CSV table of C-alpha atoms and ligand atoms in Angstrom, one decimal:
chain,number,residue,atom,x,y,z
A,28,UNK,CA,20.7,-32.6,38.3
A,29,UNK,CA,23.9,-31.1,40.1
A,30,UNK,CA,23.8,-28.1,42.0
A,31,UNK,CA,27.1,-26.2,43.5
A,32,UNK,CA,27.0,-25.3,47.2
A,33,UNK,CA,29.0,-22.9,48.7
A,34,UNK,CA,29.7,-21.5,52.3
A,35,UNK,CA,30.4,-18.2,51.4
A,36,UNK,CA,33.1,-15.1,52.9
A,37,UNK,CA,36.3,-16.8,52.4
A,38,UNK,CA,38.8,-14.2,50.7
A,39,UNK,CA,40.4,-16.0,47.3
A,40,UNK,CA,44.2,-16.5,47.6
A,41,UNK,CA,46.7,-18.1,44.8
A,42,UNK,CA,46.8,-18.6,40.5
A,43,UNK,CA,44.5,-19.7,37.9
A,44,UNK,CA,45.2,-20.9,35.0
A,45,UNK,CA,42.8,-19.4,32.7
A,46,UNK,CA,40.9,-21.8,30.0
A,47,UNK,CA,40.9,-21.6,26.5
A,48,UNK,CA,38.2,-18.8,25.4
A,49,UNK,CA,34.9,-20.9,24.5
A,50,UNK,CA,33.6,-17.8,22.0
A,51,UNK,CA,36.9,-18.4,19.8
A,52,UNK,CA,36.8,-22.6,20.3
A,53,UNK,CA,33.0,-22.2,18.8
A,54,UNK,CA,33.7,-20.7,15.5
A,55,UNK,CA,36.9,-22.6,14.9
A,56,UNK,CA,35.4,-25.8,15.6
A,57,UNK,CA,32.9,-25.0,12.9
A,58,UNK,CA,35.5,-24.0,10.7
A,59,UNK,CA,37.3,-27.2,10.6
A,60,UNK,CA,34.2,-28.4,9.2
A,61,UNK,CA,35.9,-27.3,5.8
A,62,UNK,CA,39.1,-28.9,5.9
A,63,UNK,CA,39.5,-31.7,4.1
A,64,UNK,CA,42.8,-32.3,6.4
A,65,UNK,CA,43.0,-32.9,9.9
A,66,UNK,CA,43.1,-29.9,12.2
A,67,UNK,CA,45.0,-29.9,15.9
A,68,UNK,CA,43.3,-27.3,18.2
A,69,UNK,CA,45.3,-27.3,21.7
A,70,UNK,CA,43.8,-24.6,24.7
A,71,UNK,CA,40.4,-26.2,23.7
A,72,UNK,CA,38.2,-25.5,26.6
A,73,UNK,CA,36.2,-28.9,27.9
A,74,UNK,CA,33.1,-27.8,27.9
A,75,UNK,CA,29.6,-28.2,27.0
A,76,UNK,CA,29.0,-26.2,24.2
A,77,UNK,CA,32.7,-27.3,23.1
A,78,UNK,CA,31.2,-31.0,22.8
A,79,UNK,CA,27.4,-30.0,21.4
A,80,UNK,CA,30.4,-28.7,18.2
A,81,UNK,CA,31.9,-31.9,18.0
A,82,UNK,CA,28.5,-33.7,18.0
A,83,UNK,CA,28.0,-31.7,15.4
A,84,UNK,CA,30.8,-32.6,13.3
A,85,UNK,CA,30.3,-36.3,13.7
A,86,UNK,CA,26.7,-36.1,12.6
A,87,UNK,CA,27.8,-34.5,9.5
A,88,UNK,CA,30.1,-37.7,8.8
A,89,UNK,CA,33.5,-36.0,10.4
A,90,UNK,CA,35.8,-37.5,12.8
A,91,UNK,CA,36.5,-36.0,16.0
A,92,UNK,CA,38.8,-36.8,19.2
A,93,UNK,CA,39.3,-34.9,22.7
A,94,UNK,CA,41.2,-35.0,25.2
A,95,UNK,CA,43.7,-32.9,27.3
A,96,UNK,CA,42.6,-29.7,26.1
A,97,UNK,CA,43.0,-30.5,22.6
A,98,UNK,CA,40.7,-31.8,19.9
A,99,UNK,CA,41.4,-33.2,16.5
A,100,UNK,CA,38.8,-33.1,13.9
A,101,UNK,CA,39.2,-34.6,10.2
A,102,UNK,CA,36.2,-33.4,8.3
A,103,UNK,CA,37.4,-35.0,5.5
A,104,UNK,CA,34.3,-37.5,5.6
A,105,UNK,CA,31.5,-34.8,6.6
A,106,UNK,CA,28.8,-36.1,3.8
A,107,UNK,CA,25.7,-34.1,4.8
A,108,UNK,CA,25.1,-30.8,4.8
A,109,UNK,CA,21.6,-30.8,7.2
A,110,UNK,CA,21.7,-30.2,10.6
A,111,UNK,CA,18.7,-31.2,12.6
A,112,UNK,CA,16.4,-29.6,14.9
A,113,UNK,CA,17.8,-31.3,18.1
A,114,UNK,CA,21.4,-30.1,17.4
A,115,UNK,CA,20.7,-26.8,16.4
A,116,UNK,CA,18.9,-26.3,19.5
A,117,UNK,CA,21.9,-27.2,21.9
A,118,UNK,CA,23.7,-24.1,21.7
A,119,UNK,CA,23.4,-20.4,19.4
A,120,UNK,CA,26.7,-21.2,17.8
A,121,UNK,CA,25.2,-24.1,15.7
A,122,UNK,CA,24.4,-21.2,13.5
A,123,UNK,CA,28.5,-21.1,12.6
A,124,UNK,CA,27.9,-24.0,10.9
A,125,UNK,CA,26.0,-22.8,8.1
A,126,UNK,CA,28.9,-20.7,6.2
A,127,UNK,CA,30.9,-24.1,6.1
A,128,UNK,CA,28.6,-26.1,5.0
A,129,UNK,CA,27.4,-23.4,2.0
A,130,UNK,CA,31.2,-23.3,1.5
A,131,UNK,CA,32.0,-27.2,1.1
A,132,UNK,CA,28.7,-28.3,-0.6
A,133,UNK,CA,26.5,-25.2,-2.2
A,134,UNK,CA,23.6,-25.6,0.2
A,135,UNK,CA,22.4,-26.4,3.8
A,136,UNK,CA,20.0,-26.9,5.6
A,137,UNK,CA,19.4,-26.0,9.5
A,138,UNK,CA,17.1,-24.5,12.1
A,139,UNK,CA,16.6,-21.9,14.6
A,140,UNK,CA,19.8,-22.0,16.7
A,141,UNK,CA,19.1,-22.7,21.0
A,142,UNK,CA,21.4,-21.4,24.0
A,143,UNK,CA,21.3,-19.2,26.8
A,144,UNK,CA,17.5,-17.3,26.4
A,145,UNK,CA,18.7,-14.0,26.9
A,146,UNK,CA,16.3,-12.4,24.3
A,147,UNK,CA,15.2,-12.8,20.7
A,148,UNK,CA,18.5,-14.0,19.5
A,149,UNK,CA,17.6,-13.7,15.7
A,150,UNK,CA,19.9,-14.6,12.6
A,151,UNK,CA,18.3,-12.3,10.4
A,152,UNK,CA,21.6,-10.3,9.7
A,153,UNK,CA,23.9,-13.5,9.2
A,154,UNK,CA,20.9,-14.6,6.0
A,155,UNK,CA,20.7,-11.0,5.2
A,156,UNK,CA,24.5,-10.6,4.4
A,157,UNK,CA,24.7,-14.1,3.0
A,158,UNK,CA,22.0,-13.1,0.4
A,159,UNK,CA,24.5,-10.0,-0.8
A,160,UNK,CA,26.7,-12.9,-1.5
A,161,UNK,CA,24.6,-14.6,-3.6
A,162,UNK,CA,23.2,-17.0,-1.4
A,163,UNK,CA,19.0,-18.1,-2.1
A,164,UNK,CA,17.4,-18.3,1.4
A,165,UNK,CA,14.0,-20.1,2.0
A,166,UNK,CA,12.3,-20.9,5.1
A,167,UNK,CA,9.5,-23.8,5.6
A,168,UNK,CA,8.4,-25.0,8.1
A,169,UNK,CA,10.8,-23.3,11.0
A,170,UNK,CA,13.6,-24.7,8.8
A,171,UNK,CA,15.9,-22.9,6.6
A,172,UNK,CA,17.3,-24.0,3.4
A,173,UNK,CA,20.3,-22.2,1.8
A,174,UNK,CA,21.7,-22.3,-1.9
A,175,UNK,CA,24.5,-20.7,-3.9
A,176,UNK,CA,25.8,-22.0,-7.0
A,177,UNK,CA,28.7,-20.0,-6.7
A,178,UNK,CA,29.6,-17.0,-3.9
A,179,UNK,CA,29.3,-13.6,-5.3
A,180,UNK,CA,32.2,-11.8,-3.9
A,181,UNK,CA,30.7,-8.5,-2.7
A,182,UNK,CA,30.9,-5.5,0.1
A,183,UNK,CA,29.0,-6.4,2.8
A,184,UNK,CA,27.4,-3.5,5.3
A,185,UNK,CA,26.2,-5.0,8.6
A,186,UNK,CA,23.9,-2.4,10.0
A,187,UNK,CA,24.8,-3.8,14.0
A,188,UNK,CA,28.6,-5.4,14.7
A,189,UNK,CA,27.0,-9.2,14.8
A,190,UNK,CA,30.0,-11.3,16.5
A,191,UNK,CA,28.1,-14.0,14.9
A,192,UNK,CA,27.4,-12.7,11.7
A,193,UNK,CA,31.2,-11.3,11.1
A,194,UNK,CA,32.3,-14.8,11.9
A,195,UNK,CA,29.6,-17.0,9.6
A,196,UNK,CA,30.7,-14.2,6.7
A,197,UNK,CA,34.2,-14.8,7.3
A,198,UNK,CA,33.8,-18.6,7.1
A,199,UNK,CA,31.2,-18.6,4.0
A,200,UNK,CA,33.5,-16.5,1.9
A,201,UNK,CA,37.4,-18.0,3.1
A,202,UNK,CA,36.8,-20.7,0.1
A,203,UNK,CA,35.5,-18.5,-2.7
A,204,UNK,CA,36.5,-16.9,-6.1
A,205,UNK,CA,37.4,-12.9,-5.3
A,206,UNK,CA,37.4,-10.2,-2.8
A,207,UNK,CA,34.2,-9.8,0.1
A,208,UNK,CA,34.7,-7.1,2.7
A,209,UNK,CA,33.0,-6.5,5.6
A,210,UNK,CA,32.1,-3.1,6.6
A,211,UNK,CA,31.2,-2.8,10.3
A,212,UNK,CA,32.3,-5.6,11.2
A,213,UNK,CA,32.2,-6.7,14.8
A,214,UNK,CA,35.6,-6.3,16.5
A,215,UNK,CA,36.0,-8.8,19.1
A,216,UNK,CA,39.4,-10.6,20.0
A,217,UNK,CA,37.6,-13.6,19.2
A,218,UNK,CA,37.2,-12.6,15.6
A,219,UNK,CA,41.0,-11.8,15.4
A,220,UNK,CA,41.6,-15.2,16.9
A,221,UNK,CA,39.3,-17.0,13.8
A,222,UNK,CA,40.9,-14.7,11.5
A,223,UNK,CA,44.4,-16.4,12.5
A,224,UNK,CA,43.0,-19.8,12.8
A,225,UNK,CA,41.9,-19.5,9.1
A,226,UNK,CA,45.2,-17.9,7.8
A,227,UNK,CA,46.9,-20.3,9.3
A,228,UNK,CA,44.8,-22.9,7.0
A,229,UNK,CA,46.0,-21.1,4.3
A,230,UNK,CA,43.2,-18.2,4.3
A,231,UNK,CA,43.6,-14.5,3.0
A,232,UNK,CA,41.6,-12.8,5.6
A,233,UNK,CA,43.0,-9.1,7.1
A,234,UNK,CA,41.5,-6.0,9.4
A,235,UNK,CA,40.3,-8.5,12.3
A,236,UNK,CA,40.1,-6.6,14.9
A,237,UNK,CA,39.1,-3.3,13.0
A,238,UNK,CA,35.5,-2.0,11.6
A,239,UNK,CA,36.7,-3.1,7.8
A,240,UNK,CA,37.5,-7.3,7.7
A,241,UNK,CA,39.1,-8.3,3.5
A,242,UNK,CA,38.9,-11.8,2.7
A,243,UNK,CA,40.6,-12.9,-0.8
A,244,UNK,CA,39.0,-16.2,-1.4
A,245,UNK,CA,41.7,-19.2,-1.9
A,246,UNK,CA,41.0,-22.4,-3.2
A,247,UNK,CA,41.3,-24.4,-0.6
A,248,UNK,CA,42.6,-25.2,3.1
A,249,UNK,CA,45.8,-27.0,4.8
A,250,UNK,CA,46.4,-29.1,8.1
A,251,UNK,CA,46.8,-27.2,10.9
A,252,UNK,CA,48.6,-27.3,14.6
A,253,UNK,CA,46.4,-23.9,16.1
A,254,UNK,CA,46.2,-22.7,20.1
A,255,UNK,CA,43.2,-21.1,20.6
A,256,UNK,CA,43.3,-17.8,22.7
A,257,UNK,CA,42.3,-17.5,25.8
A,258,UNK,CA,38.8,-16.7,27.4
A,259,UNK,CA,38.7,-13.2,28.5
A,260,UNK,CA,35.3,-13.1,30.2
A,261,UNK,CA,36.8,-16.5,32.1
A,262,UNK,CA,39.0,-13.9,33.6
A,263,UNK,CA,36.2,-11.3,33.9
A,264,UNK,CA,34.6,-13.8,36.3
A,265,UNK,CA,37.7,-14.5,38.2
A,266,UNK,CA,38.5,-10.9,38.6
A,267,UNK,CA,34.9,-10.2,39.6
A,268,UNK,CA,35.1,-12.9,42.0
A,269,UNK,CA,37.9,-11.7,44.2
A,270,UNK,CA,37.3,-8.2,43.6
A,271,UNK,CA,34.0,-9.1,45.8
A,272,UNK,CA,35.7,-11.9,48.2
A,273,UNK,CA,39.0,-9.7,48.9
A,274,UNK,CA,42.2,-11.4,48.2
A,275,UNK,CA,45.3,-11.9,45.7
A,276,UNK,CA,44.7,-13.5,42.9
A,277,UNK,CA,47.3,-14.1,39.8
A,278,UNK,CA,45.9,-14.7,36.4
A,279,UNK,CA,48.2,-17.0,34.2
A,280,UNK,CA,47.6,-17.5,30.7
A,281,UNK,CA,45.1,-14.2,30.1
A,282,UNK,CA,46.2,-11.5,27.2
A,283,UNK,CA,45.7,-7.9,29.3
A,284,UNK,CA,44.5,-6.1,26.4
A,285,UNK,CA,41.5,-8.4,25.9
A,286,UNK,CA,40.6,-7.2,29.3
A,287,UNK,CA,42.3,-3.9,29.7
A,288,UNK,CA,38.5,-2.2,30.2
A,289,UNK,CA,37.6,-4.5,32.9
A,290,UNK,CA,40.8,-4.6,34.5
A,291,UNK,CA,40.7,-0.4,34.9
A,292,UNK,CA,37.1,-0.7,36.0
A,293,UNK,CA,37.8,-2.6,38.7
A,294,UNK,CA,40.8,0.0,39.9
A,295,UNK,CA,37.9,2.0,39.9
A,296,UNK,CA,36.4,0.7,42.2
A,297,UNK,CA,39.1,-0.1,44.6
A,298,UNK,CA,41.0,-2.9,43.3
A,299,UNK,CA,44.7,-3.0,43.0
A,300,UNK,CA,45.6,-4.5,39.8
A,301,UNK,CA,49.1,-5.2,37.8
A,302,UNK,CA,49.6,-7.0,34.6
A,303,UNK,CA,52.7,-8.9,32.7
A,304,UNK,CA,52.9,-9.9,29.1
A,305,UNK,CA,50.6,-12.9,29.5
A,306,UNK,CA,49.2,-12.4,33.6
A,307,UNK,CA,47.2,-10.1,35.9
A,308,UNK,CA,47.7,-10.1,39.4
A,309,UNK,CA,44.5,-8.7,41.4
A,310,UNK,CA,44.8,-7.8,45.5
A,311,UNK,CA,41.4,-6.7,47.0
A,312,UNK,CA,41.5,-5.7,50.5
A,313,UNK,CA,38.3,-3.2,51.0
A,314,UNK,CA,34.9,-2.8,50.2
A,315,UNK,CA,34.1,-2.0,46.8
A,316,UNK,CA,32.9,1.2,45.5
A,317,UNK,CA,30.1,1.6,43.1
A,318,UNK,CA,31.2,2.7,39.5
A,319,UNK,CA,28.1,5.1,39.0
A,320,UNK,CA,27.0,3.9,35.5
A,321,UNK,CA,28.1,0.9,33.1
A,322,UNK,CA,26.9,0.6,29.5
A,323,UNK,CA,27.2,-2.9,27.6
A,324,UNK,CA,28.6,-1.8,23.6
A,325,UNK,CA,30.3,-3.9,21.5
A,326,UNK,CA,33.9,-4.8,21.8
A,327,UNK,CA,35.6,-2.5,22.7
A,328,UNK,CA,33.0,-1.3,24.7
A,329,UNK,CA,31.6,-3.3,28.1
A,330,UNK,CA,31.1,-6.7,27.3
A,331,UNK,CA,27.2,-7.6,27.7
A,332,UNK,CA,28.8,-11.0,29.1
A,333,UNK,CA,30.3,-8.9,31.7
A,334,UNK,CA,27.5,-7.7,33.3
A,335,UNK,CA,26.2,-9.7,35.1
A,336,UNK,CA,29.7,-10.5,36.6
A,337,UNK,CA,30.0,-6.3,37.8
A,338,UNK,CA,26.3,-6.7,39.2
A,339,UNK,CA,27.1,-9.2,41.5
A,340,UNK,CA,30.4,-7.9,43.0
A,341,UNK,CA,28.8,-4.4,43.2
A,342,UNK,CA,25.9,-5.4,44.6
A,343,UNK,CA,27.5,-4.9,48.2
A,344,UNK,CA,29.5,-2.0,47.0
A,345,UNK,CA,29.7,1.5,48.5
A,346,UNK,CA,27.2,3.5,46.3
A,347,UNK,CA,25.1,3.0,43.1
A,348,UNK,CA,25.6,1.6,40.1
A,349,UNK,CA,23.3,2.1,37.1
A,350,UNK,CA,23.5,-0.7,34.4
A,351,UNK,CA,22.3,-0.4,30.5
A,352,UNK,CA,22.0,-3.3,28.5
A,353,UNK,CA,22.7,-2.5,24.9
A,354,UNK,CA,23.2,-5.5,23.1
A,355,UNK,CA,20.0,-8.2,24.4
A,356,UNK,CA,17.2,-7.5,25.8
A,357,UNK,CA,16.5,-9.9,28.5
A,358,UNK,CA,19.7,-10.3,30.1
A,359,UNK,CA,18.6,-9.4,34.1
A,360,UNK,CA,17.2,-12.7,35.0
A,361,UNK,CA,20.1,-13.1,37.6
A,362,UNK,CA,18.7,-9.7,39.6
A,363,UNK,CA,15.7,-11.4,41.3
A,364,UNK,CA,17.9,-14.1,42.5
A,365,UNK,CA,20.4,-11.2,43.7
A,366,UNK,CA,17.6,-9.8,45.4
A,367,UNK,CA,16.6,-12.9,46.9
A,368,UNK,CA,20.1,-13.0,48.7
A,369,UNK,CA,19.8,-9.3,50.1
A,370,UNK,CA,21.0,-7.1,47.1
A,371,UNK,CA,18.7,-3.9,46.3
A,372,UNK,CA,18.1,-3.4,43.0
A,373,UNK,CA,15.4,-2.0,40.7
A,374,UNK,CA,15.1,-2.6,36.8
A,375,UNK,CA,13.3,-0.8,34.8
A,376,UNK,CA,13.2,-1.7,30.7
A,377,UNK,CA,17.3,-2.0,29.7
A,378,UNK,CA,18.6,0.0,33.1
A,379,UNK,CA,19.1,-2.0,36.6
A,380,UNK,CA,19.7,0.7,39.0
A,381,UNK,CA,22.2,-1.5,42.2
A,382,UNK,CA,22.5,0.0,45.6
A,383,UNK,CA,25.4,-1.7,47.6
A,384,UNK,CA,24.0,-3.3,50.6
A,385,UNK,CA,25.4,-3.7,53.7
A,386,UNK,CA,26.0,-7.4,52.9
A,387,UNK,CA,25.0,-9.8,50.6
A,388,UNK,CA,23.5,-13.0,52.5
A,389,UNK,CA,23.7,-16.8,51.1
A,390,UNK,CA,20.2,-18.0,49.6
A,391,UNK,CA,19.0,-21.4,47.1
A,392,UNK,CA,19.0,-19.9,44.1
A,393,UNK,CA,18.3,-21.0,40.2
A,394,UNK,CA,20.6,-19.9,37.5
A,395,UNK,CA,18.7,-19.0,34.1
A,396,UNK,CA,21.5,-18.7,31.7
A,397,UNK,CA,25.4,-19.3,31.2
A,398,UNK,CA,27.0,-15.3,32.9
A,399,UNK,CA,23.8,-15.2,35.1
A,400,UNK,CA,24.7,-17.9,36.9
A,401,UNK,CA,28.9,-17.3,37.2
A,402,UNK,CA,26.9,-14.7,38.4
A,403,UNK,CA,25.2,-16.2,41.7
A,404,UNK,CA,28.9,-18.3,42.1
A,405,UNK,CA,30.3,-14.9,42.8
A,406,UNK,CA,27.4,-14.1,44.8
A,407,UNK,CA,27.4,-16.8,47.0
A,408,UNK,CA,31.1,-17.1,47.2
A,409,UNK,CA,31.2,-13.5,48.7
A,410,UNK,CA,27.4,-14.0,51.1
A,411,UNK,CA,27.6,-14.3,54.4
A,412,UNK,CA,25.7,-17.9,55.0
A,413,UNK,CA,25.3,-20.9,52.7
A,414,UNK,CA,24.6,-20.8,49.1
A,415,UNK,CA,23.0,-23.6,46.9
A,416,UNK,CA,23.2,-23.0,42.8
A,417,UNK,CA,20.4,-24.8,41.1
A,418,UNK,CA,20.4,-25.1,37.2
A,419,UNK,CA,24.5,-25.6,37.0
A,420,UNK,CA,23.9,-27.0,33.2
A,421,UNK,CA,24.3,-23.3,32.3
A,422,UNK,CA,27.1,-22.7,34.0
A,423,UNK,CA,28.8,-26.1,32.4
A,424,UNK,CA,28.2,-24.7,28.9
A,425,UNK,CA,31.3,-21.9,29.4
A,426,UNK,CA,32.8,-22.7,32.6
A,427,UNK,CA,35.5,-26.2,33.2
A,428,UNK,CA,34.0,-27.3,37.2
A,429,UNK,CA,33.8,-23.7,38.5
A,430,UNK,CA,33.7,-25.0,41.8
A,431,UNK,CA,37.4,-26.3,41.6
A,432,UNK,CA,38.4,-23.5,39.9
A,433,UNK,CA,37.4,-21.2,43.3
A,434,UNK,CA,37.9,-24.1,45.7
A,435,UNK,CA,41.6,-24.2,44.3
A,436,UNK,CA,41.9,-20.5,45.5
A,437,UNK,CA,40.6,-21.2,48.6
A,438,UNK,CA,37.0,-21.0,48.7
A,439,UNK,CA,34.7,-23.3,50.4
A,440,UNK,CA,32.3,-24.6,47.2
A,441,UNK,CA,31.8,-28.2,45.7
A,442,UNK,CA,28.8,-29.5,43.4
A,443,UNK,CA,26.1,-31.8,44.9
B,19,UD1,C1,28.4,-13.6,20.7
B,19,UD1,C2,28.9,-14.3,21.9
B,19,UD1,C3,28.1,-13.9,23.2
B,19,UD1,C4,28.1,-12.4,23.4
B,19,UD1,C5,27.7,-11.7,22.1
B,19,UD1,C6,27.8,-10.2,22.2
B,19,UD1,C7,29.7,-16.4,21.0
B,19,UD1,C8,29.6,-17.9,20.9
B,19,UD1,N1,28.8,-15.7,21.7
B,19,UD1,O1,27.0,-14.0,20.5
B,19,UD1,O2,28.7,-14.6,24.3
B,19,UD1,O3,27.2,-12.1,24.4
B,19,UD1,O4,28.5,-12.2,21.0
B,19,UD1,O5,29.1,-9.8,22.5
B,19,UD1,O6,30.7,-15.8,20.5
B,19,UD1,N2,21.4,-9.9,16.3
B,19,UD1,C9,20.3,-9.7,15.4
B,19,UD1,N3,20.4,-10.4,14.2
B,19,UD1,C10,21.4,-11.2,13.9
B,19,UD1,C11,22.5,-11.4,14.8
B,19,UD1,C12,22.4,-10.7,16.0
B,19,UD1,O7,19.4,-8.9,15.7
B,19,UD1,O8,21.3,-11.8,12.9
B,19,UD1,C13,21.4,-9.1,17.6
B,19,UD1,C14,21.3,-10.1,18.8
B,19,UD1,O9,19.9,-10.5,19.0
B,19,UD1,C15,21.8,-9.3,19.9
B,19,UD1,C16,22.9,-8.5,19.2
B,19,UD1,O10,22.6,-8.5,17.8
B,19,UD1,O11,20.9,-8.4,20.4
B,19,UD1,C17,24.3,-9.1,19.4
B,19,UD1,O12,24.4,-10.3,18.8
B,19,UD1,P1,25.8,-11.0,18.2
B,19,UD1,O13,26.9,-10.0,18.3
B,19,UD1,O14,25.5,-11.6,17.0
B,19,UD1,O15,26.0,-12.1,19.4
B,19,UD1,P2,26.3,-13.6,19.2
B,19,UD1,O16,27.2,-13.9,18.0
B,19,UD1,O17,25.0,-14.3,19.2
């Protein structure tokens, strides 16, 4: 099992190129799974959960290649529509799966999905809205076995944004006879990005990005050349990390809207930040100052997958911070490795209360889950002392070698 070491307080000078966004890759890559034609995805992040996707697709009877950032897929030989336990369980996106393979073939079959345990993670609102469709849902035995003769084009009333949901609604109904909206749709730039990987296959989606999605069913889908976006809490962590280290730091390849919240956040507590058309240039040269409360909402609210980022660099801040997690409900199981490496902070139910220490000091720690553990990297790349990351395979999931990414800008960090 690798671990990352690091020998923390070096400030973080130079450019990253950001990677392709591993939330957008997910729901695309299950998409494909309906094209009878070969789709060309370039910006496609190398990453664990990318290839768990294309394992997918090659159990199902597709083809798949990867390399340089891009992956074909022809899916023209996919032949079963049953997903087994052991692939479900490699990563919550799995679930994505199941409007494709209801839309190619009238059933499916699949289980619980895995990933990061960061609470109950159910999929009750992806089989509720695919019942108002027409879809017949049974469960035995842990697994789940979908039906529809034929999609009932409907309006569709999420009672919670789902991320997942929107998307696995948008891919069920792409291929269908009439119009399905979604009402209270999640609003994520990821779910603009699958909107436009779809159109671009010949799709009728619009209002991505808005509470109200329209898709106008079409018969069927085209080849495809597609760039997938890029990942915006990638450049969350980056930002985090030098906002903590001190430094200058110029983000290539990163859409500034996508992180317009975090980047003014971080102004707020002392960072000087400046943005092009496609970069963000961050210069941190003092000790951070606490932002006195942050609440996780969906998009555009605080990204939950932000928070554990803002704990770590404001865990040596000047002043409190008070955190409220909205959207999961365990999602502090990076605080009592913080505290472990000096940081004072108290949870209580969904709030962390963080008092900036005086300074953060390098400890072995374990991380839990995927942000938890970007989480200690930051940490440790900012302690005083030597820092050794246990349980890297959740970092791997969303992150391409973290430790080069940082060691390119100067930090002292490699894996062991
Ligand atoms: C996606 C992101 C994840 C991010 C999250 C919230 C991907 C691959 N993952 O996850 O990084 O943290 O959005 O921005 O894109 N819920 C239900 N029932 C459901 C579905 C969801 O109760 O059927 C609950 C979840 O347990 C959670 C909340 O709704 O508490 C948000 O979940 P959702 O928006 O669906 O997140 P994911 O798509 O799983």
């Amino acid at each position: 099992m690798s671990k990352i070491a690091i020998c923390g307080g070096k400030s973080l000078n130079g450019e990253v190129d950001i990677q392709g966004s591993k939330n957008a890759a997910l729901p695309i890559l299950a998409a494909t799974a309906m094209n009878e034609n070969e789709c060309e995805l370039s910006n496609c992040p190398d990453l664990e959960d990318v290839k768990a996707a294309l394992k997918i697709i090659s159990y199902l009877g597709g083809r798949s290649e990867y390399g340089g950032h891009t992956a074909l897929v022809n899916a023209a030989g996919i032949h079963k529509f049953e997903i087994p336990e052991e692939l479900m369980g490699s990563m919550r996106s799995s679930v994505l799966f199941l409007g494709p393979l209801l839309s190619k073939f009238g059933q499916a079959v699949i289980s619980y999905p895995g990933g990061c345990s960061i609470g109950l993670r159910p999929i009750d609102l992806h089989l509720k809205a695919f019942k108002t469709l027409g879809v017949s849902v049974e469960e035995i035995g842990g697994r789940i076995y979908c039906k529809v003769n034929k999609i009932q084009p409907n309006r569709v009333n999420l009672i919670f944004p789902s991320v997942g949901a929107t998307e696995n609604i948008m891919l069920l109904t792409a291929v269908s006879e009439g119009e399905t909206v979604v009402v209270n749709a999640a609003r994520e730039p990821e779910i603009v990005d699958l909107q436009n990987f779809l159109n671009s296959m010949g799709a009728k989606i619009s209002g991505a990005g808005t509470e109200t999605i329209r898709i106008i069913g079409v018969e069927k889908l085209n080849k495809v050349k597609y760039n997938i976006m890029s990942d915006r809490i990638f450049a969350a962590t980056c930002l985090c990390a030098v906002a903590s280290c001190g430094g200058n730091v110029v983000l290539q390849n990163v859409n500034p809207e996508h992180i317009g919240l975090i980047t003014s956040m971080l102004s707020g507590a002392g960072c000087n930040i400046s943005c092009g058309s496609d970069y963000v240039r961050i210069r941190s040269t003092q000790r951070l100052r606490g932002l006195g409360k942050i609440m996780t909402s969906p998009y555009p609210g605080f990204p939950t997958d932000a928070q554990a980022l803002f704990m770590s660099a404001l865990a040596a801040a000047d002043g409190t911070t008070v955190f409220v997690e909205n959207i999961f409900e365990s999602r502090y199981k990076h605080v009592p490795e913080l505290i472990k490496m000096g940081a004072d902070i108290i949870v209580d139910g969904r709030l962390a209360a963080v008092t900036g220490c005086n300074y953060i000091q390098g400890a072995s720690v374990e991380a839990q889950d995927l942000r938890g553990g970007a989480a200690l990297i930051i940490a440790g790349l900012s302690a005083i002392g030597d820092t050794v990351v246990s349980g890297v395979r959740h970092i791997d999931r969303g992150y391409e070698r973290i430790e080069d990414t940082f060691a390119s800008l100067g930090a002292s960090i490699r894996r062991i």
